[in-house]
Amino acid sequence: MKIISRRNFNSLTAKGLGGAALLSSAPFACAMGANQDKKKLGIALVGLGSYSTYQLAPALQDTQYCYLAGIVTGTPEKEKIWADKYGIPEKNIYNYQNFDDIANNEDIDVVYVVLPNSMHAEFSIRAAKAGKHVICEKPMGISVEECTAIIEACNEAGVKLGMGYRLHSEPYTQQVKEYVKEKTFGDILFVSADAAYRSTGNPDQWRLNKEMSGGGALMNMGVYAVQSTIYGTGENPISVAAQEFSTRPDYFKDTDETITAQFKFPSGAVGNITTSHNFNANAMYASGTSGWFRLQPANNYGPLSGETSNGDTIKFPHESQQKLQMDDFTRHVLFDEPNKAPGEMGKRDMVIVEAIYRSIANGGETIALDFEPGYGFGG
């Protein structure tokens, strides 16, 4: 898969290697020392598109352990709008060119990368080299190699790395995990997951540009479906076979429209996923030896809803998933609580995504998947 970023990736990786030893110790030590005295960590949002505008920034007004401290944008017109709305000082506003200066800003502890997929690696690595903890929005990158580079950069700099996997912090998904762990409905035999929406807007949007997105529905909504099968079984898959369909090739000229895939798991369980940019679907269902459970909707911003074969309704008070997610990550940084969505989880999912694309390219061939025990599972 071609690796595209804003600037040459190899040059970026090489940049600043002379200071790697310093970054691996001093900034992190200083940051942790400061963090011990902080009740809230400052987060800078990199990329001010719709997700930052309508989900992350509002959520950061209600978080307990973090707050919106800074922004990074390539659109100068947005600087004043955001500064006025959220009281962001000028010194905490950056663009893509002067982003590396963020290393000197003590107000900012965490950088949340919310850019097109092809830019995730570049800015996650730059943030790590600046000594900042990193939250990377999904998918982690557009290749397994990019995911590895992000993990290595964060490890070398001694900073924490989390994925923007909001569902791991919300109670419906946590309930599913508990059902599986406690075998409430016996051993899981089958799980299905659907994650899709119909795209009818701008055909020139970045999500439909493979150089910027790395792929179509699978790289976008498909990650949710893949994840549902994993926490719906409590296992990583051991193989996958996949198929691709297109009914609107005039609109989806460069990216996948609809993909289905079939997984096998070590226990003998099987799973199916469907993801698309051409219709709406939002559900997960798991069948065990003594019953079933389902969520529908299962992966939107909520409120979610669910039911079980014993007649129970799965229902929790609705809270912003983004608020819960960002508080969980900052608790991980501040108090060393478990990282619910570590970088290894993002890399695992990209291994699966690449295997799906490889299966499609080979006419639906079954592709073996090999993970170390527990690889990619968060706290």
Coordinates of C-alpha atoms in Angstrom, one line a residue:
M1 CA 0.0 0.0 0.0
K2 CA 1.4 3.4 -1.0
I3 CA 2.4 5.6 1.9
I4 CA 1.4 9.2 1.5
S5 CA 2.0 12.1 3.9
R6 CA 2.3 15.8 3.9
R7 CA 6.1 15.7 3.7
N8 CA 8.5 13.0 2.8
F9 CA 8.0 10.2 5.4
N10 CA 11.6 9.0 5.4
S11 CA 12.9 12.5 5.8
L12 CA 10.6 13.1 8.7
T13 CA 11.7 9.9 10.4
A14 CA 15.3 10.9 10.1
K15 CA 14.7 14.5 11.2
G16 CA 15.9 15.2 14.6
L17 CA 17.5 11.8 15.3
G18 CA 20.4 13.6 16.9
G19 CA 18.1 14.7 19.7
A20 CA 16.4 11.4 20.1
A21 CA 18.3 10.5 23.2
L22 CA 17.2 13.8 24.9
L23 CA 13.6 13.3 23.8
S24 CA 13.6 9.8 25.2
S25 CA 14.2 11.0 28.7
A26 CA 14.1 14.7 29.5
P27 CA 10.8 15.9 28.0
F28 CA 8.9 12.8 29.4
A29 CA 10.5 13.2 32.9
C30 CA 9.7 16.9 32.9
A31 CA 6.2 16.3 31.7
M32 CA 5.5 13.6 34.3
G33 CA 6.9 15.8 37.0
A34 CA 4.5 18.6 35.9
N35 CA 1.7 16.2 35.5
Q36 CA 1.9 15.1 39.1
D37 CA 0.9 18.7 40.0
K38 CA -1.8 19.0 37.4
K39 CA -5.4 18.2 37.9
K40 CA -6.0 18.4 34.1
L41 CA -3.8 17.8 31.1
G42 CA -3.8 20.2 28.2
I43 CA -4.8 18.7 24.9
A44 CA -4.1 20.2 21.5
L45 CA -6.3 19.2 18.6
V46 CA -4.4 18.8 15.3
G47 CA -6.9 19.3 12.5
L48 CA -10.1 21.2 13.0
G49 CA -12.5 19.3 10.7
S50 CA -16.0 18.2 11.6
Y51 CA -15.0 15.6 14.2
S52 CA -12.9 18.1 16.2
T53 CA -15.5 20.8 15.7
Y54 CA -18.6 18.9 16.7
Q55 CA -17.4 16.1 18.9
L56 CA -14.0 16.5 20.4
A57 CA -14.0 20.2 21.3
P58 CA -17.4 20.2 22.9
A59 CA -16.5 17.0 24.8
L60 CA -13.4 18.7 26.2
Q61 CA -15.6 21.2 27.9
D62 CA -17.0 18.4 30.1
T63 CA -13.9 16.3 30.7
Q64 CA -12.6 15.8 34.2
Y65 CA -8.9 15.2 33.6
C66 CA -8.1 17.1 30.5
Y67 CA -9.1 20.3 28.7
L68 CA -8.7 22.0 25.3
A69 CA -5.4 23.8 25.6
G70 CA -4.4 24.4 22.0
I71 CA -5.1 23.9 18.3
V72 CA -3.2 23.2 15.1
T73 CA -4.8 24.1 11.8
G74 CA -3.9 24.8 8.2
T75 CA -6.8 27.2 7.8
P76 CA -5.9 30.7 9.2
E77 CA -9.5 31.8 9.3
K78 CA -10.3 29.1 11.9
E79 CA -7.7 30.5 14.4
K80 CA -9.7 33.5 15.6
I81 CA -13.0 31.6 15.5
W82 CA -11.6 28.9 17.8
A83 CA -9.6 31.3 20.0
D84 CA -12.7 33.4 20.6
K85 CA -15.0 30.4 21.2
Y86 CA -12.8 28.5 23.6
G87 CA -10.5 31.2 25.0
I88 CA -7.3 29.7 23.5
P89 CA -4.3 32.0 23.8
E90 CA -2.4 32.9 20.7
K91 CA 0.7 31.2 22.0
N92 CA -1.2 27.9 21.9
I93 CA -2.2 28.2 18.3
Y94 CA -0.1 26.4 15.7
N95 CA -0.1 25.6 12.0
Y96 CA 1.4 22.6 10.2
Q97 CA 4.7 24.4 9.5
N98 CA 5.5 25.6 13.0
F99 CA 4.0 22.6 14.7
D100 CA 7.3 21.3 16.1
D101 CA 7.5 24.5 18.3
I102 CA 4.8 22.8 20.4
A103 CA 7.7 21.1 22.2
N104 CA 8.4 24.3 24.1
N105 CA 4.7 24.8 25.2
E106 CA 4.2 23.6 28.8
D107 CA 0.4 24.1 28.5
I108 CA 0.1 21.2 26.1
D109 CA 0.6 17.7 27.4
V110 CA -1.2 15.6 24.8
V111 CA -1.5 16.0 21.0
Y112 CA -4.7 14.5 19.4
V113 CA -4.1 13.9 15.7
V114 CA -7.4 14.3 13.9
L115 CA -6.2 14.7 10.3
P116 CA -6.7 12.7 7.1
N117 CA -5.4 9.2 7.4
S118 CA -2.3 9.8 5.3
M119 CA -1.1 12.4 7.8
H120 CA -1.5 10.4 11.0
A121 CA 2.0 9.0 11.0
E122 CA 3.7 12.3 10.3
F123 CA 2.1 14.3 13.0
S124 CA 2.0 11.5 15.6
I125 CA 5.8 11.1 15.1
R126 CA 6.3 14.8 15.2
A127 CA 4.2 15.0 18.4
A128 CA 6.2 12.3 20.0
K129 CA 9.5 13.9 19.1
A130 CA 8.2 17.1 20.7
G131 CA 7.8 15.1 23.9
K132 CA 4.0 15.1 23.9
H133 CA 1.7 12.2 24.6
V134 CA -0.2 11.1 21.5
I135 CA -3.8 10.2 20.7
C136 CA -4.1 9.1 17.1
E137 CA -7.5 8.9 15.4
K138 CA -8.4 5.7 13.6
P139 CA -7.2 4.2 11.4
M140 CA -3.7 4.5 12.9
G141 CA -2.1 4.9 9.5
I142 CA -2.4 3.7 6.0
S143 CA 0.0 0.8 6.3
V144 CA 1.4 -1.5 9.0
E145 CA 4.8 0.1 8.5
E146 CA 3.4 3.5 9.5
C147 CA 1.8 2.0 12.6
T148 CA 5.2 0.5 13.6
A149 CA 6.9 3.8 13.0
I150 CA 4.4 5.6 15.3
I151 CA 4.8 3.1 18.1
E152 CA 8.6 3.2 17.9
A153 CA 8.7 7.0 17.9
C154 CA 6.5 7.1 21.0
N155 CA 8.6 4.4 22.7
E156 CA 11.9 6.2 21.9
A157 CA 10.5 9.5 23.2
G158 CA 9.1 7.9 26.3
V159 CA 5.5 9.2 25.7
K160 CA 2.2 7.5 26.0
L161 CA 0.3 6.5 22.8
G162 CA -3.5 5.8 22.6
M163 CA -5.9 5.3 19.7
G164 CA -9.0 7.4 19.2
Y165 CA -11.2 4.2 19.8
R166 CA -14.0 5.9 21.7
L167 CA -16.2 2.7 22.0
H168 CA -13.8 1.0 24.4
S169 CA -14.6 3.7 27.0
E170 CA -18.4 3.6 26.7
P171 CA -20.6 1.2 28.8
Y172 CA -22.3 -0.7 26.1
T173 CA -19.1 -2.0 24.7
Q174 CA -17.8 -2.7 28.2
Q175 CA -20.9 -4.7 28.8
V176 CA -20.3 -6.8 25.7
K177 CA -16.8 -7.5 26.9
E178 CA -18.1 -8.6 30.3
Y179 CA -20.6 -11.0 28.7
V180 CA -17.8 -12.6 26.7
K181 CA -15.4 -12.7 29.7
E182 CA -17.9 -14.1 32.1
K183 CA -19.4 -16.5 29.5
T184 CA -22.9 -15.1 30.3
F185 CA -24.2 -16.7 27.1
G186 CA -21.8 -19.6 27.0
D187 CA -19.0 -20.0 24.5
I188 CA -19.3 -17.6 21.6
L189 CA -19.9 -19.4 18.3
F190 CA -20.7 -16.6 15.9
V191 CA -20.5 -12.9 15.7
S192 CA -21.6 -10.4 13.0
A193 CA -20.9 -6.7 12.7
D194 CA -22.1 -4.1 10.3
A195 CA -20.8 -0.5 10.1
A196 CA -21.8 1.6 7.1
Y197 CA -23.3 4.8 6.0
R198 CA -24.4 6.2 2.6
S199 CA -22.1 8.8 1.1
T200 CA -23.9 11.1 -1.3
G201 CA -22.1 14.4 -0.7
N202 CA -18.9 15.8 -2.2
P203 CA -17.2 13.2 -4.4
D204 CA -14.0 15.1 -4.0
Q205 CA -13.8 14.7 -0.2
W206 CA -10.6 13.3 1.2
R207 CA -12.2 10.0 2.3
L208 CA -12.8 9.2 -1.3
N209 CA -9.2 10.0 -2.3
K210 CA -7.1 6.9 -1.8
E211 CA -3.8 8.9 -1.5
M212 CA -5.3 10.7 1.5
S213 CA -7.5 8.0 3.0
G214 CA -5.5 4.8 2.2
G215 CA -8.8 3.1 1.3
G216 CA -12.5 3.5 1.4
A217 CA -15.3 2.1 3.6
L218 CA -12.9 -0.5 5.2
M219 CA -10.5 2.1 6.4
N220 CA -13.3 4.3 7.8
M221 CA -16.3 2.4 9.1
G222 CA -14.8 -1.1 8.6
V223 CA -12.5 -0.7 11.6
Y224 CA -15.5 -0.6 13.9
A225 CA -16.9 -3.8 12.4
V226 CA -13.5 -5.5 12.7
Q227 CA -13.2 -4.4 16.4
S228 CA -16.8 -5.6 17.1
T229 CA -15.9 -9.2 16.1
I230 CA -12.8 -9.1 18.3
Y231 CA -14.4 -7.9 21.5
G232 CA -17.5 -9.9 20.6
T233 CA -15.4 -13.1 20.8
G234 CA -12.6 -12.0 23.1
E235 CA -10.1 -13.2 20.6
N236 CA -8.0 -12.1 17.7
P237 CA -8.9 -13.8 14.4
I238 CA -6.6 -16.4 12.9
S239 CA -7.7 -16.0 9.3
V240 CA -9.8 -13.8 7.0
A241 CA -11.3 -14.0 3.5
A242 CA -13.0 -11.0 1.9
Q243 CA -15.0 -9.7 -1.1
E244 CA -15.6 -6.3 -2.5
F245 CA -18.6 -4.9 -4.3
S246 CA -19.3 -1.7 -6.2
T247 CA -22.7 -0.5 -7.5
R248 CA -21.7 3.2 -7.9
P249 CA -18.3 3.1 -9.6
D250 CA -19.0 6.6 -11.0
Y251 CA -19.0 8.0 -7.4
F252 CA -16.5 5.6 -5.8
K253 CA -13.8 6.0 -8.4
D254 CA -10.8 5.5 -6.2
T255 CA -11.8 3.7 -3.0
D256 CA -13.8 0.7 -1.9
E257 CA -17.5 1.0 -1.7
T258 CA -18.7 -2.2 0.1
I259 CA -16.7 -5.0 1.6
T260 CA -17.7 -8.2 3.3
A261 CA -15.2 -10.4 5.2
Q262 CA -15.3 -13.7 7.1
F263 CA -13.1 -14.4 10.1
K264 CA -12.1 -17.6 11.9
F265 CA -11.1 -17.5 15.6
P266 CA -8.9 -19.8 17.7
S267 CA -11.8 -21.1 19.7
G268 CA -13.6 -22.2 16.5
A269 CA -15.9 -19.2 16.5
V270 CA -16.6 -17.5 13.2
G271 CA -17.4 -13.9 12.4
N272 CA -18.8 -11.9 9.5
I273 CA -18.5 -8.1 8.8
T274 CA -20.0 -5.8 6.3
T275 CA -18.9 -2.2 5.8
S276 CA -19.9 0.3 3.1
H277 CA -20.1 3.9 2.1
N278 CA -23.3 3.1 0.1
F279 CA -25.9 2.2 2.7
N280 CA -26.7 2.6 6.4
A281 CA -25.9 -0.3 8.8
N282 CA -25.0 -0.1 12.5
A283 CA -25.2 -3.4 14.5
M284 CA -23.3 -6.2 16.2
Y285 CA -24.7 -9.6 17.2
A286 CA -23.1 -12.5 19.0
S287 CA -24.5 -16.0 19.5
G288 CA -23.2 -18.4 22.2
T289 CA -23.9 -21.9 23.3
S290 CA -26.6 -20.7 25.8
G291 CA -28.0 -17.5 24.2
W292 CA -27.3 -14.3 22.3
F293 CA -26.8 -10.6 22.7
R294 CA -26.9 -7.7 20.3
L295 CA -26.3 -3.9 20.0
Q296 CA -28.2 -1.8 17.5
P297 CA -27.1 0.8 17.1
A298 CA -23.6 -0.4 18.0
N299 CA -21.0 2.1 16.8
N300 CA -22.4 5.6 16.3
Y301 CA -22.0 8.5 18.8
G302 CA -24.9 7.2 20.8
P303 CA -27.1 6.7 22.6
L304 CA -26.6 3.0 21.8
S305 CA -29.1 0.2 22.5
G306 CA -29.1 -3.5 23.1
E307 CA -30.9 -6.6 24.1
T308 CA -30.3 -10.2 25.1
S309 CA -31.9 -13.6 24.6
N310 CA -32.9 -13.7 28.3
G311 CA -35.2 -10.7 27.7
D312 CA -32.9 -8.0 29.2
T313 CA -32.5 -4.6 27.7
I314 CA -29.0 -3.2 27.6
K315 CA -29.4 0.4 28.6
F316 CA -27.1 2.9 30.2
P317 CA -27.3 6.7 30.7
H318 CA -25.9 8.5 27.7
E319 CA -22.6 10.3 28.0
S320 CA -20.3 11.7 25.3
Q321 CA -18.1 8.8 24.2
Q322 CA -15.4 11.3 23.3
K323 CA -15.4 12.7 26.8
L324 CA -15.1 9.2 28.3
Q325 CA -12.4 8.2 25.9
M326 CA -10.2 11.3 26.5
D327 CA -10.6 11.1 30.2
D328 CA -9.6 7.4 30.1
F329 CA -6.4 8.2 28.2
T330 CA -5.5 11.1 30.5
R331 CA -6.1 8.9 33.6
H332 CA -3.6 6.5 31.9
V333 CA -1.1 9.2 31.6
L334 CA -1.7 10.8 35.1
F335 CA -2.3 7.7 37.2
D336 CA -0.9 4.8 35.1
E337 CA -4.4 3.3 34.8
P338 CA -4.7 0.7 32.0
N339 CA -4.6 2.0 28.4
K340 CA -7.9 0.9 26.9
A341 CA -6.8 1.5 23.3
P342 CA -3.0 1.3 23.0
G343 CA -1.1 1.8 19.8
E344 CA -0.6 -2.0 19.4
M345 CA -4.4 -2.3 19.0
G346 CA -4.3 0.2 16.1
K347 CA -1.4 -1.7 14.5
R348 CA -3.2 -5.1 14.9
D349 CA -6.3 -3.6 13.1
M350 CA -4.1 -2.4 10.3
V351 CA -2.6 -5.9 9.9
I352 CA -6.2 -7.2 9.5
V353 CA -7.2 -4.4 7.1
E354 CA -4.2 -5.2 4.9
A355 CA -5.0 -8.9 5.0
I356 CA -8.6 -8.1 3.8
Y357 CA -7.3 -6.0 0.9
R358 CA -4.9 -8.8 0.0
S359 CA -7.7 -11.4 0.1
I360 CA -9.8 -9.3 -2.2
A361 CA -6.8 -8.8 -4.6
N362 CA -6.4 -12.6 -4.7
G363 CA -10.0 -13.3 -5.5
G364 CA -11.2 -14.0 -1.9
E365 CA -8.3 -16.1 -0.8
T366 CA -8.2 -17.0 2.9
I367 CA -5.3 -15.1 4.5
A368 CA -3.7 -16.5 7.7
L369 CA -3.3 -14.0 10.6
D370 CA -0.7 -14.5 13.3
F371 CA -0.7 -12.5 16.5
E372 CA 1.2 -12.9 19.7
P373 CA -1.1 -13.8 22.6
G374 CA -3.0 -10.8 23.8
Y375 CA -1.6 -8.6 21.0
G376 CA -3.7 -5.5 20.6
F377 CA -6.0 -5.9 23.6
G378 CA -6.3 -2.8 25.8
G379 CA -7.0 -2.5 29.5

